[in-house]
XYZ file of C-alpha atoms in Angstrom:
566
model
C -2.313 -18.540 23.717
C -0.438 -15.269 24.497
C 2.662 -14.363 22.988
C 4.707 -14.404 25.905
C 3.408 -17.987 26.530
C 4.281 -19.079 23.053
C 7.910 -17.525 23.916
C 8.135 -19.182 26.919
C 7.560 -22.550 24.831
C 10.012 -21.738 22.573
C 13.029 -21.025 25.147
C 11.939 -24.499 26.999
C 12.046 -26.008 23.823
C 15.422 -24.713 23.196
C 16.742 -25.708 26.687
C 14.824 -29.240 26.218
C 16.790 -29.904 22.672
C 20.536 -28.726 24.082
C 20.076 -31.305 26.749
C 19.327 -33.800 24.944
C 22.645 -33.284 22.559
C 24.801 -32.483 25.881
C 26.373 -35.923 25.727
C 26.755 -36.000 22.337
C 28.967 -33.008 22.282
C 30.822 -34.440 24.748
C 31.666 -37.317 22.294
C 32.584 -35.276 19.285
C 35.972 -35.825 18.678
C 39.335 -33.577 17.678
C 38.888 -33.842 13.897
C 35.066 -33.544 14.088
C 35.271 -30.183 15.896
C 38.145 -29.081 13.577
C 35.986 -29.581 10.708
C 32.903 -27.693 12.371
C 35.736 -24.640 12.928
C 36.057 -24.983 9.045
C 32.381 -24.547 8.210
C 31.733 -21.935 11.108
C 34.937 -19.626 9.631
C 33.077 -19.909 5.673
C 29.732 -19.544 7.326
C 31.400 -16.111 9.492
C 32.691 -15.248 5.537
C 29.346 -15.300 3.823
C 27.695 -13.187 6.677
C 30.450 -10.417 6.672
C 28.951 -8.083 4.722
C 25.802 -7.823 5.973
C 26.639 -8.307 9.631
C 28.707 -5.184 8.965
C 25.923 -3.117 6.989
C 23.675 -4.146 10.324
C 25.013 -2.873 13.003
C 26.118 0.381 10.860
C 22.517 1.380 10.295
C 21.803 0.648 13.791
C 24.792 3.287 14.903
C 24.174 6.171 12.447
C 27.337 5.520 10.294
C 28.013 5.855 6.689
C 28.972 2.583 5.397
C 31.929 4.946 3.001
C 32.699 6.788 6.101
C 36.164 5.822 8.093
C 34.712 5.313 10.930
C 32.769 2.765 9.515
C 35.693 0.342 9.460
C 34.907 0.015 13.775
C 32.250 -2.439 12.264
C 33.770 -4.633 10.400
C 36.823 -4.716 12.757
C 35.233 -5.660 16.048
C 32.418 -8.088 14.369
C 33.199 -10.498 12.007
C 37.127 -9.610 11.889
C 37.300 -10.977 14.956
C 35.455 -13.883 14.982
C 37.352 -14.975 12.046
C 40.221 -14.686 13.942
C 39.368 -16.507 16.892
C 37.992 -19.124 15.063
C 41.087 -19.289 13.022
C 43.233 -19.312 16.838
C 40.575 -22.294 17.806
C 41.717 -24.043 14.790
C 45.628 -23.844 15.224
C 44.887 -24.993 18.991
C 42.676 -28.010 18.093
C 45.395 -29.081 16.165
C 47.896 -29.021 18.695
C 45.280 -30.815 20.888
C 44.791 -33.280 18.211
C 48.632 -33.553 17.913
C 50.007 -33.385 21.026
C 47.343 -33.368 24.146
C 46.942 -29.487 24.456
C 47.556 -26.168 22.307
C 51.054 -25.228 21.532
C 52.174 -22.293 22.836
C 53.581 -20.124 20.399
C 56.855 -18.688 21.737
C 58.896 -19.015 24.844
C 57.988 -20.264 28.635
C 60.137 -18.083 30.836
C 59.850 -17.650 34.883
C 59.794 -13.903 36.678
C 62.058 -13.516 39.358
C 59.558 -14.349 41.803
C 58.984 -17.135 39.543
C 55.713 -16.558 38.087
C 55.003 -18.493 34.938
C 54.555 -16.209 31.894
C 54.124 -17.777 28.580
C 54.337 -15.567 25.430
C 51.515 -16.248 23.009
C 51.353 -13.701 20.613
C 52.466 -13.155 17.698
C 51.517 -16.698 16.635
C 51.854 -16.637 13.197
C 53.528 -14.969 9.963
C 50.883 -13.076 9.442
C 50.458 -11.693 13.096
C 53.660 -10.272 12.645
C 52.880 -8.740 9.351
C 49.673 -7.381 10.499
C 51.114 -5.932 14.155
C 54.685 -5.633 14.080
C 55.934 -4.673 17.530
C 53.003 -6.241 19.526
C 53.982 -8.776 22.249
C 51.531 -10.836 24.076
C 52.151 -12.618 27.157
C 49.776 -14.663 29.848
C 50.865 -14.618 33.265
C 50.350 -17.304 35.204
C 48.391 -18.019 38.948
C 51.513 -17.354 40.917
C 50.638 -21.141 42.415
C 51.325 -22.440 38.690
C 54.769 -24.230 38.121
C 56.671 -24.564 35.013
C 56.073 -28.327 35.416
C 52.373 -27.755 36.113
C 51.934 -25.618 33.424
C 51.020 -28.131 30.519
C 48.143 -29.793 33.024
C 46.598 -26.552 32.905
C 45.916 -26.746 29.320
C 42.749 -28.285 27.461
C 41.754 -29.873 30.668
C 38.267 -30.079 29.253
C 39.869 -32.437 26.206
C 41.149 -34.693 29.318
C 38.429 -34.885 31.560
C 36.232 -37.896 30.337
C 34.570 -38.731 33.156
C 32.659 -35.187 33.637
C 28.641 -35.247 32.593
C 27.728 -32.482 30.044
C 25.859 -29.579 30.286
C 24.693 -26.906 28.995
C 25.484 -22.855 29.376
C 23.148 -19.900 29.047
C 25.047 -17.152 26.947
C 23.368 -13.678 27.659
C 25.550 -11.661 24.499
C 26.436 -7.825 25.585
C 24.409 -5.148 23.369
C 27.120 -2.761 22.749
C 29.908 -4.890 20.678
C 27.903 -7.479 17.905
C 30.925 -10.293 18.135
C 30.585 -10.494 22.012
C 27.717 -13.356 22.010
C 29.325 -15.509 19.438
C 32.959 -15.084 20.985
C 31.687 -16.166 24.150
C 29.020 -18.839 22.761
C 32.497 -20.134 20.907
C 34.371 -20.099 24.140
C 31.980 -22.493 26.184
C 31.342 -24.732 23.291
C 35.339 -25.064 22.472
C 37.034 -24.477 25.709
C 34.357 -25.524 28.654
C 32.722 -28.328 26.263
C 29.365 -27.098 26.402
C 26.281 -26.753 24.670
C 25.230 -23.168 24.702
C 21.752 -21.848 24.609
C 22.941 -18.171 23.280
C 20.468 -15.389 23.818
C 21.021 -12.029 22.233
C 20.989 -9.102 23.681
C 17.845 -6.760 22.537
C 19.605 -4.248 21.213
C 21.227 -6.107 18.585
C 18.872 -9.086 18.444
C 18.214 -7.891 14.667
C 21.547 -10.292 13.980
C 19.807 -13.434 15.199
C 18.838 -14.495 11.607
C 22.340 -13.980 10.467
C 24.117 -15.321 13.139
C 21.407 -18.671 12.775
C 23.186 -18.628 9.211
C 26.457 -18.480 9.933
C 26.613 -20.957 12.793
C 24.297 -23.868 11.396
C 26.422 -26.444 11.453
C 26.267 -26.332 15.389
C 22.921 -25.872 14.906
C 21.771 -28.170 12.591
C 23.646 -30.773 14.911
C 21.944 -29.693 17.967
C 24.666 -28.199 19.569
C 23.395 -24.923 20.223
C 20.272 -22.517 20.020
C 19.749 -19.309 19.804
C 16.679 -17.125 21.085
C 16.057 -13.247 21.442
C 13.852 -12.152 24.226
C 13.723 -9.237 26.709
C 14.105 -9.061 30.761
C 11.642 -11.615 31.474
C 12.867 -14.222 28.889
C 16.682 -13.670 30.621
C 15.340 -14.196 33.835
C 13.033 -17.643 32.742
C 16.161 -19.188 31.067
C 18.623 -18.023 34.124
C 16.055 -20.175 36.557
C 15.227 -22.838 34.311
C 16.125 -26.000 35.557
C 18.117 -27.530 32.012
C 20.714 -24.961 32.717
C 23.155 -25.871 34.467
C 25.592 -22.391 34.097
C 25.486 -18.727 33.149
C 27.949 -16.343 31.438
C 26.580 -12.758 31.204
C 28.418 -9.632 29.632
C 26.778 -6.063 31.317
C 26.694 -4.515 34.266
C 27.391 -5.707 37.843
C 23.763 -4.663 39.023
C 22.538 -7.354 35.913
C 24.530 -10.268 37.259
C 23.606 -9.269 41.012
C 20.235 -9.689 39.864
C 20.671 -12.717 38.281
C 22.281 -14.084 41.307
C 20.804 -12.686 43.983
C 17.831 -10.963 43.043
C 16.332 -7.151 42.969
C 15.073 -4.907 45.334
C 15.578 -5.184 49.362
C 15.422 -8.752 49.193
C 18.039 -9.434 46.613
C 20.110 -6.988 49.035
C 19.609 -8.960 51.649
C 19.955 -11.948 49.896
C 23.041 -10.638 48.671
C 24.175 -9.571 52.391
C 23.373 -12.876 54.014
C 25.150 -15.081 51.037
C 21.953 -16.989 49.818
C 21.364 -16.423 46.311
C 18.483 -17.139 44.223
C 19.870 -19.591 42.008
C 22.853 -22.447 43.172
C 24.385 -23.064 39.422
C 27.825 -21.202 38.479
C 27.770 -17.511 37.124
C 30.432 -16.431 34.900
C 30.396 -12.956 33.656
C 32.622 -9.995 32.460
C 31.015 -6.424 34.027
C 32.400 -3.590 32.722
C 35.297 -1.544 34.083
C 36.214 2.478 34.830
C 39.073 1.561 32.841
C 42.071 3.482 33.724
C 45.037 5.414 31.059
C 48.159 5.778 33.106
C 50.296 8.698 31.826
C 53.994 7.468 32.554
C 56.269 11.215 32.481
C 58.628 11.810 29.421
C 59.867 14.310 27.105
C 57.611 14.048 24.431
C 57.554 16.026 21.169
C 54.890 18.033 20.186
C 53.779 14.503 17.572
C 54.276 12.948 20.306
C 51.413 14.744 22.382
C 49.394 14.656 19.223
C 49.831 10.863 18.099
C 49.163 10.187 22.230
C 45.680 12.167 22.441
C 44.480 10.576 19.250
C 45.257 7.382 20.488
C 43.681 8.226 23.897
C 40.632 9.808 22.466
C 40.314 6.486 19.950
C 40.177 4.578 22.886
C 36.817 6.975 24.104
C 35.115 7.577 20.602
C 35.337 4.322 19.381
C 31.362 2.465 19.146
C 30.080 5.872 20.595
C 31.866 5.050 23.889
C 29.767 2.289 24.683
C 32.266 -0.099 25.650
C 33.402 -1.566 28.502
C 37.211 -0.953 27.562
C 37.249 2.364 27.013
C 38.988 5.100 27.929
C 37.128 6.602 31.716
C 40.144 7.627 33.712
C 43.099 9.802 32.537
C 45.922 9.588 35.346
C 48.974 11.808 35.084
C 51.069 13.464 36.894
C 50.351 16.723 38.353
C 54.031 17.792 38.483
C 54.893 16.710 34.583
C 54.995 19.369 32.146
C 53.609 18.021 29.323
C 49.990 17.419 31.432
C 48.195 20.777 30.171
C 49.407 19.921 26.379
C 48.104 16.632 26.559
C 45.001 17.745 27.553
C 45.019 20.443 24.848
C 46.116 17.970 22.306
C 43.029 15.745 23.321
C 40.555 18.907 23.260
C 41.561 19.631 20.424
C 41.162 15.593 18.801
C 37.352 15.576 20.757
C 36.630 18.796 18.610
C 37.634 17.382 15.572
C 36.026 14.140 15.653
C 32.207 14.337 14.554
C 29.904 13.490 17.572
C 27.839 9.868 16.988
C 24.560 8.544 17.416
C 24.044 7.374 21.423
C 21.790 4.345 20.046
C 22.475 2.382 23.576
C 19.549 2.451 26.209
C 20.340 5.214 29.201
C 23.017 7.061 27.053
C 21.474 10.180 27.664
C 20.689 9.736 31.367
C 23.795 8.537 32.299
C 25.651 11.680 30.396
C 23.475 14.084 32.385
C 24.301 12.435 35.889
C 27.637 13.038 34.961
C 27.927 16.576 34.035
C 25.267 17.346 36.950
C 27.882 16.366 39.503
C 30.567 18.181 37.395
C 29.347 21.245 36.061
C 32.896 21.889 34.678
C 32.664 19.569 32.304
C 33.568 20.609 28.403
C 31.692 19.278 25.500
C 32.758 18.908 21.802
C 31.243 18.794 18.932
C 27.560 19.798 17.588
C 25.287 16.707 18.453
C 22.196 16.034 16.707
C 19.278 15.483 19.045
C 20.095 11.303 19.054
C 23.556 12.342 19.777
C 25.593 13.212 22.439
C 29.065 15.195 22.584
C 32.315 14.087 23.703
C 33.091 14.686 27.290
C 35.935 15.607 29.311
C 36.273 16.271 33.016
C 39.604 17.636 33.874
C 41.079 18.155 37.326
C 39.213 15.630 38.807
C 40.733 15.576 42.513
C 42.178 12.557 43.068
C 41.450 12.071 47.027
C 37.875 13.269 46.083
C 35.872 10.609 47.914
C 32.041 9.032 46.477
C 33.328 10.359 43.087
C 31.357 9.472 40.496
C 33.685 9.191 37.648
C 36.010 6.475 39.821
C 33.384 4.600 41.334
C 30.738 4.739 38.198
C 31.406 3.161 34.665
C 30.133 6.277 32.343
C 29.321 4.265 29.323
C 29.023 6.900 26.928
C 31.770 9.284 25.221
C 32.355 10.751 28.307
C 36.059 10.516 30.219
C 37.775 12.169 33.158
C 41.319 13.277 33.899
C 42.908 13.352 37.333
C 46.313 13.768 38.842
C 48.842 12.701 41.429
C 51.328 14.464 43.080
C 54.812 12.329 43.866
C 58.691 14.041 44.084
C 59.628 11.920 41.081
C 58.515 9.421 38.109
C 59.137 6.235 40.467
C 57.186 7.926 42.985
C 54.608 8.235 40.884
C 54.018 4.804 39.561
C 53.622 3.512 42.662
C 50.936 6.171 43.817
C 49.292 5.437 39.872
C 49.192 1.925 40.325
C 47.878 2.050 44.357
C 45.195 4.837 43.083
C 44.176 2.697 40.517
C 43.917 -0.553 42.278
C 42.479 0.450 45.092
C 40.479 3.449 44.286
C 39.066 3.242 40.916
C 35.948 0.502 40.145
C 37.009 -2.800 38.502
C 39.827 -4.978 38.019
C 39.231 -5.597 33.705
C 41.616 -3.679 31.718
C 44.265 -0.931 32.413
C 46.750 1.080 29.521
C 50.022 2.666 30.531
C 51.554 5.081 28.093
C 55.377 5.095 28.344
C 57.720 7.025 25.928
C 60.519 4.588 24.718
C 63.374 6.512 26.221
C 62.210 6.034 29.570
C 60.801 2.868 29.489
C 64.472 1.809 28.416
C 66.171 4.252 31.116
C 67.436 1.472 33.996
C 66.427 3.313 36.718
C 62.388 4.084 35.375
C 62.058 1.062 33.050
C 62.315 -1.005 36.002
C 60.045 0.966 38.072
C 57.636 0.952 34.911
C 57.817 -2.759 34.890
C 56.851 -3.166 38.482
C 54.304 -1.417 37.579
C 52.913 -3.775 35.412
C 53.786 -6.510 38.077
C 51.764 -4.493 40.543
C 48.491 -3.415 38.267
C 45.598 -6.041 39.144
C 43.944 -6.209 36.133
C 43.210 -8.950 33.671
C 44.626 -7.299 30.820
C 47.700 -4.964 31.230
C 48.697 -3.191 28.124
C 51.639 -1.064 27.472
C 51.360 1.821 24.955
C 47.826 1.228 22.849
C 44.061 0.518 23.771
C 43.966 -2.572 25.895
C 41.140 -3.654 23.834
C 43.838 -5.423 21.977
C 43.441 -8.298 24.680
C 39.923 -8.923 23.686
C 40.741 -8.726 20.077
C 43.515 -10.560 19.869
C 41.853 -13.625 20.503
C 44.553 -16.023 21.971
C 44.788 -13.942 24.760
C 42.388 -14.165 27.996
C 39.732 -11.900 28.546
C 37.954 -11.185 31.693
C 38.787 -9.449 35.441
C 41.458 -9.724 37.805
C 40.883 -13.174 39.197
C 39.807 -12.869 42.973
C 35.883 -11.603 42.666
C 33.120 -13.640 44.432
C 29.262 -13.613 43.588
C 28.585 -11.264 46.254
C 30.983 -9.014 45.181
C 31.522 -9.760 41.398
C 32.906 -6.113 40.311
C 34.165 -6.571 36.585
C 33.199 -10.067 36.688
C 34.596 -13.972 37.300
C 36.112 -15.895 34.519
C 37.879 -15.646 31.783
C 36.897 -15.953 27.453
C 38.827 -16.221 24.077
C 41.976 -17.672 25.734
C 42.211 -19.600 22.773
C 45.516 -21.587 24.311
C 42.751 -22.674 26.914
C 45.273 -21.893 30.030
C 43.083 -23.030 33.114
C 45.085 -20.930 36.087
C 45.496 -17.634 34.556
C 46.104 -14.446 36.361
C 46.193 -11.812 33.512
C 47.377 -10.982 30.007
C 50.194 -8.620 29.261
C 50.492 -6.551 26.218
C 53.536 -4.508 25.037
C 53.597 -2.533 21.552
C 55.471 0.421 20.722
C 55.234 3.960 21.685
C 54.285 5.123 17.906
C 52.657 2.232 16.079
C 53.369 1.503 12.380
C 51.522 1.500 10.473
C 49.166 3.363 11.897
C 46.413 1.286 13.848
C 42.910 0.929 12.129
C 41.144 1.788 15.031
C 42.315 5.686 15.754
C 39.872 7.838 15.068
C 41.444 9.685 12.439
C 42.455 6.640 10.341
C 41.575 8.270 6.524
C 41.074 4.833 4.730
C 40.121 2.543 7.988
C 36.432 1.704 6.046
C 38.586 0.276 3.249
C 41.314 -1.321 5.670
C 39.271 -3.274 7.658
C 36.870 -4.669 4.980
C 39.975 -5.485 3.632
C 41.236 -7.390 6.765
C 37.948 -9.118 7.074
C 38.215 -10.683 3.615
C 41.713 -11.676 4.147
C 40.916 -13.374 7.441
C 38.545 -15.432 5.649
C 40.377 -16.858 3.262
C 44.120 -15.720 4.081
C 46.491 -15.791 1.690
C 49.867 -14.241 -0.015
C 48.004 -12.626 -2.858
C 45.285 -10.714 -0.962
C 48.289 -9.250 0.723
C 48.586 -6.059 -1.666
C 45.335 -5.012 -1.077
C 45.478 -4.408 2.371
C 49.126 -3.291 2.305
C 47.849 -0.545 0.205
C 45.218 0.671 2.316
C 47.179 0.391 5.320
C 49.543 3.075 4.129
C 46.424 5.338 2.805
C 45.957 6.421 6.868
């Protein structure tokens, strides 16, 4: 027998055991899947290390390196936490009928629903003082409706179950589990998780970590290639799909490749007639708001701008793309200076993800202009930056095409004043820039608390139609944070999918969400793990990880003291 045929029998096998347990999942009860939480967060614990170690060989990095702390921070730091955020809301599900919303349930004046979730807990407001979470509400969503839209899965026992296909994202190592967590907790699903082949080397730990869903035949996981995707997106024991890549991947899932998944596409007939959930990608937008800003100012800005790029070699769907500012402001040229200057000082990093190299070269082809930092290897790339970008410049590549690599572009708008300016910002990058997933504004405290600009900056982040909207830092904080929803703008259709349909994490399993909103301050203290120049950040976030696994008032020093060693 070949080997692809003895794959083949391995993924039907898979699909063949889930189904058989989807009932019985359906069946576990509150306590039950509070106690599997328990195992899953020591299982998480024991793999730490070595999930860490992993994916650092696989990127180039030196495990006593700074930047090595990336690692540990966006893989099994965060699944900690979110399995920690699963626990507190299974609680209040056990308790009460639905997750308790952590602070208060207020009405805008048009009388959208916002609910603040975050901080949560004692130590989320040791850990990020001055960050404020909130999830807007569909604007259909009353305050009366609003606990119905909770936990509706934990409700609904009339529904058959069924189980979802998770196809994990390459680039970021706690994507698959997050989201194989998500349909198991949230939709009540089995999952069939398949990793993605660049980081299908974690199968074996991630088997280890999550046996007790496992062993219990709750879920399976399977590495494979193209063809094994496209066998367990057709096969007939699954019943749904979430995918993290590009939009031209879930197209082709849907629809098809080549002239007749166009057409197919065109005409509104897919391929396949089961749902499709996905998050695509994003050219995700930093909106300069005008201010008077000191020269640390500029300085503390650009590192936190070019963190946003650098970070996981650029190969992330939430970073950095699009600089907007305004052409009239006089601080534009030293921000750009200031983040020259951070590119040149930040050593240039392996491009281990597949088309790095090709997709870097269409760029610069189209803009010849563009300046490179740094002294790659021959596996590297440099940092990128494409100033001047004209914003009326029509097929432009860096507003219709997600780079993925550490490449970004800068571009401004002209307006008579800062008001003016917002609204051309926000129109520009609703309407003009690709995707709906994840937008940062950068607003100086003075004028975000001026009456006249605060409220213009405010409609601004009424008018911004994204699924995460955050004010002053990397809105990768909404897929960190864990409580909050992830995923596009709601609106997208399978023909038309852009960065995706549905939501993850949303650990306070809101139903009718429209998007999250994140405010921290201007100048963060202590300074943020994830900025590129953080001197102890390898120490920090190890740190972090080992107190999110077993928190507690005595591991407290420890990472107190490498917090201040920045």
């Amino acid at each position: 027998m070949s080997e692809s045929a003895v794959e083949t029998r391995l993924l039907d096998a898979a699909a063949q055991e889930l189904a058989a347990r989807r009932e019985a999942w359906r069946r576990v009860d509150v306590d039950e899947r509070i106690a599997l939480i328990d195992e899953l967060s020591r299982g998480f614990a024991r793999i730490a290390a070595r999930w860490a170690e992993s994916v650092l060989e696989l990127e180039g990095l030196d495990p006593e390196r700074p930047e090595a702390g990336e690692e540990w921070l966006v893989g099994p730091y965060l699944v900690l936490r979110y399995l920690h955020c699963l626990r507190r809301a299974l609680v209040g599900v056990r308790d009460t009928g639905r997750p308790r919303i952590p602070g208060p349930i207020t009405t805008r004046p048009d009388g959208q629903v916002v609910a603040r979730v975050f901080p949560e807990t004692i130590w989320d407001r040791l850990f990020y003082p001055g960050v404020a979470a909130e999830v807007w509400m569909h604007p259909h969503v009353t305050l009366d409706d609003l606990p119905r839209t909770q936990a509706r899965c934990y409700h609904d026992l009339e529904s058959p179950g069924r189980t979802c296909l998770v196809l994990g994202g390459g680039n970021v190592s706690s994507i698959g589990p997050l989201d194989a967590l998500t349909k198991l907790f949230l939709d009540d699903r089995v999952v069939l998780f398949k990793l993605h082949p660049v980081n299908s080397f974690l199968a074996p730990l991630f088997e280890e970590a999550m046996a007790p869903l496992i062993d219990r035949g709750f879920l399976r996981i399977v590495v494979g290639g193209v063809a094994e995707g496209a066998h367990l997106c057709r096969h007939p024991l699954v019943d749904e799909i979430h995918v993290t890549g590009a939009e031209e991947t879930y197209l082709a899932i849907v629809f098809g490749t080549g002239e007749d998944g166009a057409r197919r596409r065109a005409e509104g007939r897919p391929l396949i007639e089961k749902p499709v959930t996905g998050e695509l990608g994003n050219v995700s937008p930093v909106l300069v708001v005008p201010g008077a800003w000191s020269r640390r100012d500029l300085a503390y800005q650009a590192t936190n701008i070019v963190s946003m790029l650098v970070n996981n070699a650029g190969f992330n769907c939430n970073a950095a793309r699009v600089i907007v500012q305004h052409a009239g402001w006089s601080g534009r040229s030293a921000l750009l200076d200031a983040i020259r200057h951070r590119l040149a000082a930040t050593p240039t990093r392996r491009a281990y993800y597949p088309g790095a190299f090709e997709r870097h070269r269409t760029f610069v082809e189209a803009h010849p202009e563009a300046e490179r930092f740094g002294d790659p290897a021959s596996d590297e790339l440099p940092w990128t930056l494409i100033p001047g970008v004209p914003s009326d410049a029509r097929d432009e590549i860096c507003f219709e095409v997600e780079a993925f690599c550490g490449l970004v572009a800068e571009t401004t708008l002209e307006a008579p004043d800062v008001e003016s300016y917002l609204q051309r910002a926000v129109a520009f990058c609703n309407d003009t820039l690709y995707g709906s997933l994840n937008v940062t504004l950068v607003v100086d405290r003075e004028t975000a608390r001026h009456p006249r600009l605060g409220r213009a900056v405010e409609r601004a982040v009424a008018d911004l139609r994204y699924g995460t909207v955050c004010v002053n830092h990397w809105a990768a904080l909404g897929f960190a944070l864990g409580i909050t929803p992830w995923g596009a703008y709601p609106g997208n259709e399978p023909h038309a999918p852009g960065s995706g349909i549905g939501v993850v994490h949303n650990a306070l399993m809101f139903e009718e969400v429209e998007k999250a909103v994140i405010r921290t301050r201007f100048r963060a203290f202590p300074y943020p793990p994830w900025f590129v120049d953080h001197r102890s950040a390898h120490r920090l976030c190890a740190e972090l990880t080992e107190f999110e696994a077993r928190p507690s008032w005595a591991r407290l020093p420890r990472v107190t003291w490498h917090a201040l060693r920045a």
